PDB file of C-alpha atoms in Angstrom:
ATOM      1  CA  UNK L   1      87.025 102.258 120.788  1.00  0.00           C
ATOM      2  CA  UNK L   2      89.585 104.635 122.241  1.00  0.00           C
ATOM      3  CA  UNK L   3      93.212 103.573 122.249  1.00  0.00           C
ATOM      4  CA  UNK L   4      95.066 104.085 125.524  1.00  0.00           C
ATOM      5  CA  UNK L   5      98.751 104.935 125.453  1.00  0.00           C
ATOM      6  CA  UNK L   6     101.170 104.650 128.373  1.00  0.00           C
ATOM      7  CA  UNK L   7     104.944 105.087 128.476  1.00  0.00           C
ATOM      8  CA  UNK L   8     105.562 101.522 127.320  1.00  0.00           C
ATOM      9  CA  UNK L   9     102.223 100.144 126.183  1.00  0.00           C
ATOM     10  CA  UNK L  10      99.418 100.651 123.711  1.00  0.00           C
ATOM     11  CA  UNK L  11      96.002  99.348 124.730  1.00  0.00           C
ATOM     12  CA  UNK L  12      94.116  98.936 121.483  1.00  0.00           C
ATOM     13  CA  UNK L  13      91.322  96.995 119.835  1.00  0.00           C
ATOM     14  CA  UNK L  14      92.128  93.415 118.971  1.00  0.00           C
ATOM     15  CA  UNK L  15      92.943  92.591 115.352  1.00  0.00           C
ATOM     16  CA  UNK L  16      92.273  89.205 113.710  1.00  0.00           C
ATOM     17  CA  UNK L  17      96.019  88.698 113.225  1.00  0.00           C
ATOM     18  CA  UNK L  18      96.686  88.954 116.983  1.00  0.00           C
ATOM     19  CA  UNK L  19      95.665  85.359 117.629  1.00  0.00           C
ATOM     20  CA  UNK L  20      99.167  83.760 117.508  1.00  0.00           C
ATOM     21  CA  UNK L  21     100.512  86.138 120.175  1.00  0.00           C
ATOM     22  CA  UNK L  22      97.348  85.765 122.244  1.00  0.00           C
ATOM     23  CA  UNK L  23      97.551  81.993 121.923  1.00  0.00           C
ATOM     24  CA  UNK L  24     101.127  82.025 123.237  1.00  0.00           C
ATOM     25  CA  UNK L  25      99.860  83.140 126.666  1.00  0.00           C
ATOM     26  CA  UNK L  26      96.290  81.790 126.533  1.00  0.00           C
ATOM     27  CA  UNK L  27      97.584  78.244 126.058  1.00  0.00           C
ATOM     28  CA  UNK L  28     100.149  78.512 128.878  1.00  0.00           C
ATOM     29  CA  UNK L  29      98.939  76.508 131.899  1.00  0.00           C
ATOM     30  CA  UNK L  30     100.854  78.726 134.328  1.00  0.00           C
ATOM     31  CA  UNK L  31      99.347  81.931 132.887  1.00  0.00           C
ATOM     32  CA  UNK L  32      95.755  80.650 133.096  1.00  0.00           C
ATOM     33  CA  UNK L  33      96.201  78.828 136.412  1.00  0.00           C
ATOM     34  CA  UNK L  34      93.841  81.236 138.240  1.00  0.00           C
ATOM     35  CA  UNK L  35      91.499  81.916 135.302  1.00  0.00           C
ATOM     36  CA  UNK L  36      88.093  80.323 134.767  1.00  0.00           C
ATOM     37  CA  UNK L  37      89.114  79.619 131.141  1.00  0.00           C
ATOM     38  CA  UNK L  38      91.979  77.919 129.354  1.00  0.00           C
ATOM     39  CA  UNK L  39      94.428  76.680 128.612  1.00  0.00           C
ATOM     40  CA  UNK L  40      93.088  77.470 125.167  1.00  0.00           C
ATOM     41  CA  UNK L  41      93.142  75.405 122.036  1.00  0.00           C
ATOM     42  CA  UNK L  42      94.017  77.255 118.834  1.00  0.00           C
ATOM     43  CA  UNK L  43      90.318  77.281 117.910  1.00  0.00           C
ATOM     44  CA  UNK L  44      89.320  78.754 121.295  1.00  0.00           C
ATOM     45  CA  UNK L  45      91.934  81.496 120.975  1.00  0.00           C
ATOM     46  CA  UNK L  46      90.837  82.397 117.442  1.00  0.00           C
ATOM     47  CA  UNK L  47      87.218  82.507 118.610  1.00  0.00           C
ATOM     48  CA  UNK L  48      88.147  84.788 121.525  1.00  0.00           C
ATOM     49  CA  UNK L  49      90.122  87.188 119.322  1.00  0.00           C
ATOM     50  CA  UNK L  50      87.337  87.304 116.705  1.00  0.00           C
ATOM     51  CA  UNK L  51      84.736  87.920 119.449  1.00  0.00           C
ATOM     52  CA  UNK L  52      86.900  90.712 120.879  1.00  0.00           C
ATOM     53  CA  UNK L  53      87.263  92.292 117.424  1.00  0.00           C
ATOM     54  CA  UNK L  54      83.480  92.225 117.014  1.00  0.00           C
ATOM     55  CA  UNK L  55      82.788  93.577 120.536  1.00  0.00           C
ATOM     56  CA  UNK L  56      84.970  96.615 119.892  1.00  0.00           C
ATOM     57  CA  UNK L  57      82.551  97.627 117.121  1.00  0.00           C
ATOM     58  CA  UNK L  58      79.339  97.282 119.158  1.00  0.00           C
ATOM     59  CA  UNK L  59      77.513 100.415 120.213  1.00  0.00           C
ATOM     60  CA  UNK L  60      76.586 101.216 122.903  1.00  0.00           C
ATOM     61  CA  UNK L  61      79.647  99.552 124.303  1.00  0.00           C
ATOM     62  CA  UNK L  62      79.177  97.385 127.351  1.00  0.00           C
ATOM     63  CA  UNK L  63      82.491  95.549 127.064  1.00  0.00           C
ATOM     64  CA  UNK L  64      85.830  97.165 126.265  1.00  0.00           C
ATOM     65  CA  UNK L  65      88.364  94.459 125.322  1.00  0.00           C
ATOM     66  CA  UNK L  66      91.927  95.676 124.795  1.00  0.00           C
ATOM     67  CA  UNK L  67      94.981  93.952 123.388  1.00  0.00           C
ATOM     68  CA  UNK L  68      98.059  95.143 125.287  1.00  0.00           C
ATOM     69  CA  UNK L  69     100.861  95.847 122.832  1.00  0.00           C
ATOM     70  CA  UNK L  70     104.400  96.487 124.037  1.00  0.00           C
ATOM     71  CA  UNK L  71     105.702  99.555 122.179  1.00  0.00           C
ATOM     72  CA  UNK L  72     109.347  98.417 122.214  1.00  0.00           C
ATOM     73  CA  UNK L  73     108.694  95.457 119.900  1.00  0.00           C
ATOM     74  CA  UNK L  74     105.018  95.930 118.865  1.00  0.00           C
ATOM     75  CA  UNK L  75     104.100  92.503 120.328  1.00  0.00           C
ATOM     76  CA  UNK L  76     100.833  91.689 122.076  1.00  0.00           C
ATOM     77  CA  UNK L  77     101.872  90.632 125.574  1.00  0.00           C
ATOM     78  CA  UNK L  78      98.484  90.553 127.257  1.00  0.00           C
ATOM     79  CA  UNK L  79      94.918  91.747 127.407  1.00  0.00           C
ATOM     80  CA  UNK L  80      92.722  93.800 129.670  1.00  0.00           C
ATOM     81  CA  UNK L  81      88.979  94.275 129.653  1.00  0.00           C
ATOM     82  CA  UNK L  82      86.395  96.546 131.204  1.00  0.00           C
ATOM     83  CA  UNK L  83      82.833  95.201 131.445  1.00  0.00           C
ATOM     84  CA  UNK L  84      79.943  97.437 132.359  1.00  0.00           C
ATOM     85  CA  UNK L  85      77.834  95.790 135.059  1.00  0.00           C
ATOM     86  CA  UNK L  86      75.310  98.614 135.582  1.00  0.00           C
ATOM     87  CA  UNK L  87      74.827 101.680 133.421  1.00  0.00           C
ATOM     88  CA  UNK L  88      72.363 103.185 135.919  1.00  0.00           C
ATOM     89  CA  UNK L  89      74.869 102.930 138.748  1.00  0.00           C
ATOM     90  CA  UNK L  90      77.940 103.710 136.563  1.00  0.00           C
ATOM     91  CA  UNK L  91      79.604 100.471 137.638  1.00  0.00           C
ATOM     92  CA  UNK L  92      82.028  98.114 135.867  1.00  0.00           C
ATOM     93  CA  UNK L  93      84.465  95.279 136.461  1.00  0.00           C
ATOM     94  CA  UNK L  94      87.922  94.903 135.006  1.00  0.00           C
ATOM     95  CA  UNK L  95      90.423  92.154 134.512  1.00  0.00           C
ATOM     96  CA  UNK L  96      93.717  91.412 132.790  1.00  0.00           C
ATOM     97  CA  UNK L  97      96.050  88.640 131.754  1.00  0.00           C
ATOM     98  CA  UNK L  98      99.690  88.785 130.670  1.00  0.00           C
ATOM     99  CA  UNK L  99     102.196  86.484 129.035  1.00  0.00           C
ATOM    100  CA  UNK L 100     104.615  84.939 131.505  1.00  0.00           C
ATOM    101  CA  UNK L 101     107.535  86.740 129.804  1.00  0.00           C
ATOM    102  CA  UNK L 102     105.896  90.042 130.801  1.00  0.00           C
ATOM    103  CA  UNK L 103     105.490  89.214 134.495  1.00  0.00           C
ATOM    104  CA  UNK L 104     107.390  91.200 137.085  1.00  0.00           C
ATOM    105  CA  UNK L 105     108.109  94.185 134.835  1.00  0.00           C
ATOM    106  CA  UNK L 106     105.233  96.484 135.819  1.00  0.00           C
ATOM    107  CA  UNK L 107     103.243  95.970 132.602  1.00  0.00           C
ATOM    108  CA  UNK L 108     100.119  94.741 134.399  1.00  0.00           C
ATOM    109  CA  UNK L 109     100.190  97.716 136.758  1.00  0.00           C
ATOM    110  CA  UNK L 110     100.706 100.123 133.853  1.00  0.00           C
ATOM    111  CA  UNK L 111      97.896  98.656 131.745  1.00  0.00           C
ATOM    112  CA  UNK L 112      95.432  98.192 134.611  1.00  0.00           C
ATOM    113  CA  UNK L 113      96.115 101.725 135.837  1.00  0.00           C
ATOM    114  CA  UNK L 114      95.487 103.141 132.363  1.00  0.00           C
ATOM    115  CA  UNK L 115      92.220 101.219 132.063  1.00  0.00           C
ATOM    116  CA  UNK L 116      91.053 102.314 135.513  1.00  0.00           C
ATOM    117  CA  UNK L 117      91.897 105.929 134.683  1.00  0.00           C
ATOM    118  CA  UNK L 118      89.952 105.663 131.420  1.00  0.00           C
ATOM    119  CA  UNK L 119      86.980 104.155 133.256  1.00  0.00           C
ATOM    120  CA  UNK L 120      86.857 106.889 135.865  1.00  0.00           C
ATOM    121  CA  UNK L 121      87.869 109.921 133.803  1.00  0.00           C
ATOM    122  CA  UNK L 122      86.579 109.283 130.279  1.00  0.00           C
ATOM    123  CA  UNK L 123      83.603 107.000 130.996  1.00  0.00           C
ATOM    124  CA  UNK L 124      82.710 108.820 134.252  1.00  0.00           C
ATOM    125  CA  UNK L 125      82.169 105.600 136.181  1.00  0.00           C
ATOM    126  CA  UNK L 126      81.486 105.705 139.890  1.00  0.00           C
ATOM    127  CA  UNK L 127      82.834 102.267 140.794  1.00  0.00           C
ATOM    128  CA  UNK L 128      85.178  99.753 139.176  1.00  0.00           C
ATOM    129  CA  UNK L 129      85.672  96.346 140.737  1.00  0.00           C
ATOM    130  CA  UNK L 130      88.095  93.511 140.137  1.00  0.00           C
ATOM    131  CA  UNK L 131      88.675  90.091 141.624  1.00  0.00           C
ATOM    132  CA  UNK L 132      91.665  87.804 141.894  1.00  0.00           C
ATOM    133  CA  UNK L 133      92.400  84.388 143.308  1.00  0.00           C
ATOM    134  CA  UNK L 134      93.663  84.554 146.921  1.00  0.00           C
ATOM    135  CA  UNK L 135      96.800  82.665 145.859  1.00  0.00           C
ATOM    136  CA  UNK L 136      97.541  85.173 143.087  1.00  0.00           C
ATOM    137  CA  UNK L 137      99.532  87.595 145.216  1.00  0.00           C
ATOM    138  CA  UNK L 138     100.998  89.350 142.159  1.00  0.00           C
ATOM    139  CA  UNK L 139      97.554  90.306 140.895  1.00  0.00           C
ATOM    140  CA  UNK L 140      96.459  91.484 144.351  1.00  0.00           C
ATOM    141  CA  UNK L 141      99.537  93.736 144.462  1.00  0.00           C
ATOM    142  CA  UNK L 142      98.705  95.160 141.010  1.00  0.00           C
ATOM    143  CA  UNK L 143      95.169  96.028 142.099  1.00  0.00           C
ATOM    144  CA  UNK L 144      96.400  97.749 145.238  1.00  0.00           C
ATOM    145  CA  UNK L 145      99.129  99.650 143.353  1.00  0.00           C
ATOM    146  CA  UNK L 146      96.525 101.178 141.022  1.00  0.00           C
ATOM    147  CA  UNK L 147      94.481 102.385 143.985  1.00  0.00           C
ATOM    148  CA  UNK L 148      91.931  99.633 144.413  1.00  0.00           C
ATOM    149  CA  UNK L 149      90.958  98.741 147.965  1.00  0.00           C
ATOM    150  CA  UNK L 150      90.358  95.184 149.207  1.00  0.00           C
ATOM    151  CA  UNK L 151      86.695  94.739 150.097  1.00  0.00           C
ATOM    152  CA  UNK L 152      86.358  91.106 151.024  1.00  0.00           C
ATOM    153  CA  UNK L 153      86.424  87.491 149.975  1.00  0.00           C
ATOM    154  CA  UNK L 154      83.893  85.842 147.685  1.00  0.00           C
ATOM    155  CA  UNK L 155      83.614  82.198 148.731  1.00  0.00           C
ATOM    156  CA  UNK L 156      83.383  79.427 146.115  1.00  0.00           C
ATOM    157  CA  UNK L 157      82.962  82.086 143.406  1.00  0.00           C
ATOM    158  CA  UNK L 158      84.470  80.334 140.363  1.00  0.00           C
ATOM    159  CA  UNK L 159      84.533  76.718 139.275  1.00  0.00           C
ATOM    160  CA  UNK L 160      88.031  76.337 137.844  1.00  0.00           C
ATOM    161  CA  UNK L 161      88.918  72.986 136.319  1.00  0.00           C
ATOM    162  CA  UNK L 162      86.579  71.134 138.675  1.00  0.00           C
ATOM    163  CA  UNK L 163      87.512  73.028 141.867  1.00  0.00           C
ATOM    164  CA  UNK L 164      85.497  75.786 143.517  1.00  0.00           C
ATOM    165  CA  UNK L 165      87.814  78.739 144.116  1.00  0.00           C
ATOM    166  CA  UNK L 166      87.422  81.863 146.243  1.00  0.00           C
ATOM    167  CA  UNK L 167      88.083  85.356 144.927  1.00  0.00           C
ATOM    168  CA  UNK L 168      89.340  88.485 146.655  1.00  0.00           C
ATOM    169  CA  UNK L 169      87.234  91.529 145.794  1.00  0.00           C
ATOM    170  CA  UNK L 170      88.843  94.928 145.147  1.00  0.00           C
ATOM    171  CA  UNK L 171      87.266  98.198 144.071  1.00  0.00           C
ATOM    172  CA  UNK L 172      87.978 101.816 143.277  1.00  0.00           C
ATOM    173  CA  UNK L 173      85.155 104.216 144.065  1.00  0.00           C
ATOM    174  CA  UNK L 174      84.901 107.837 142.999  1.00  0.00           C
ATOM    175  CA  UNK L 175      84.829 110.186 145.992  1.00  0.00           C
TER     176      UNK L 175
END
């Protein structure tokens, strides 16, 4: 799996030893508030990290899970993932999550932009989509900053802790 380097971040394959840093954000109720998973137990986080380590070795790759490491202190502050949804149509979806301490500093925009660039330029995808909760205005701003365009609202799309939640759909399409 290719590593992606930005000015402040390294997007790299997960390592088994990443689980404590991943657990710090994956167990935070505020961080996972809009996610369809979590807050994680230690066992769930370890399982996720081990699954991500294994997925990075699969070929052909249909899922590209990345740990987001901050270069300044070499800490994992988040994750981003690209999932192929159609090889024939060169289409994928992406998502990300970041520790609360990393919010508001441009890390999500930097990482998501790097992943979108990789998807379009290196993987030659035609379309990359992403969704976010309508109440997650920060995530919607990130998606728009990296060039994704709002396409609509998906009604009752995720069941999150017993409540059906809508999603806003964004996409970047190659011209």
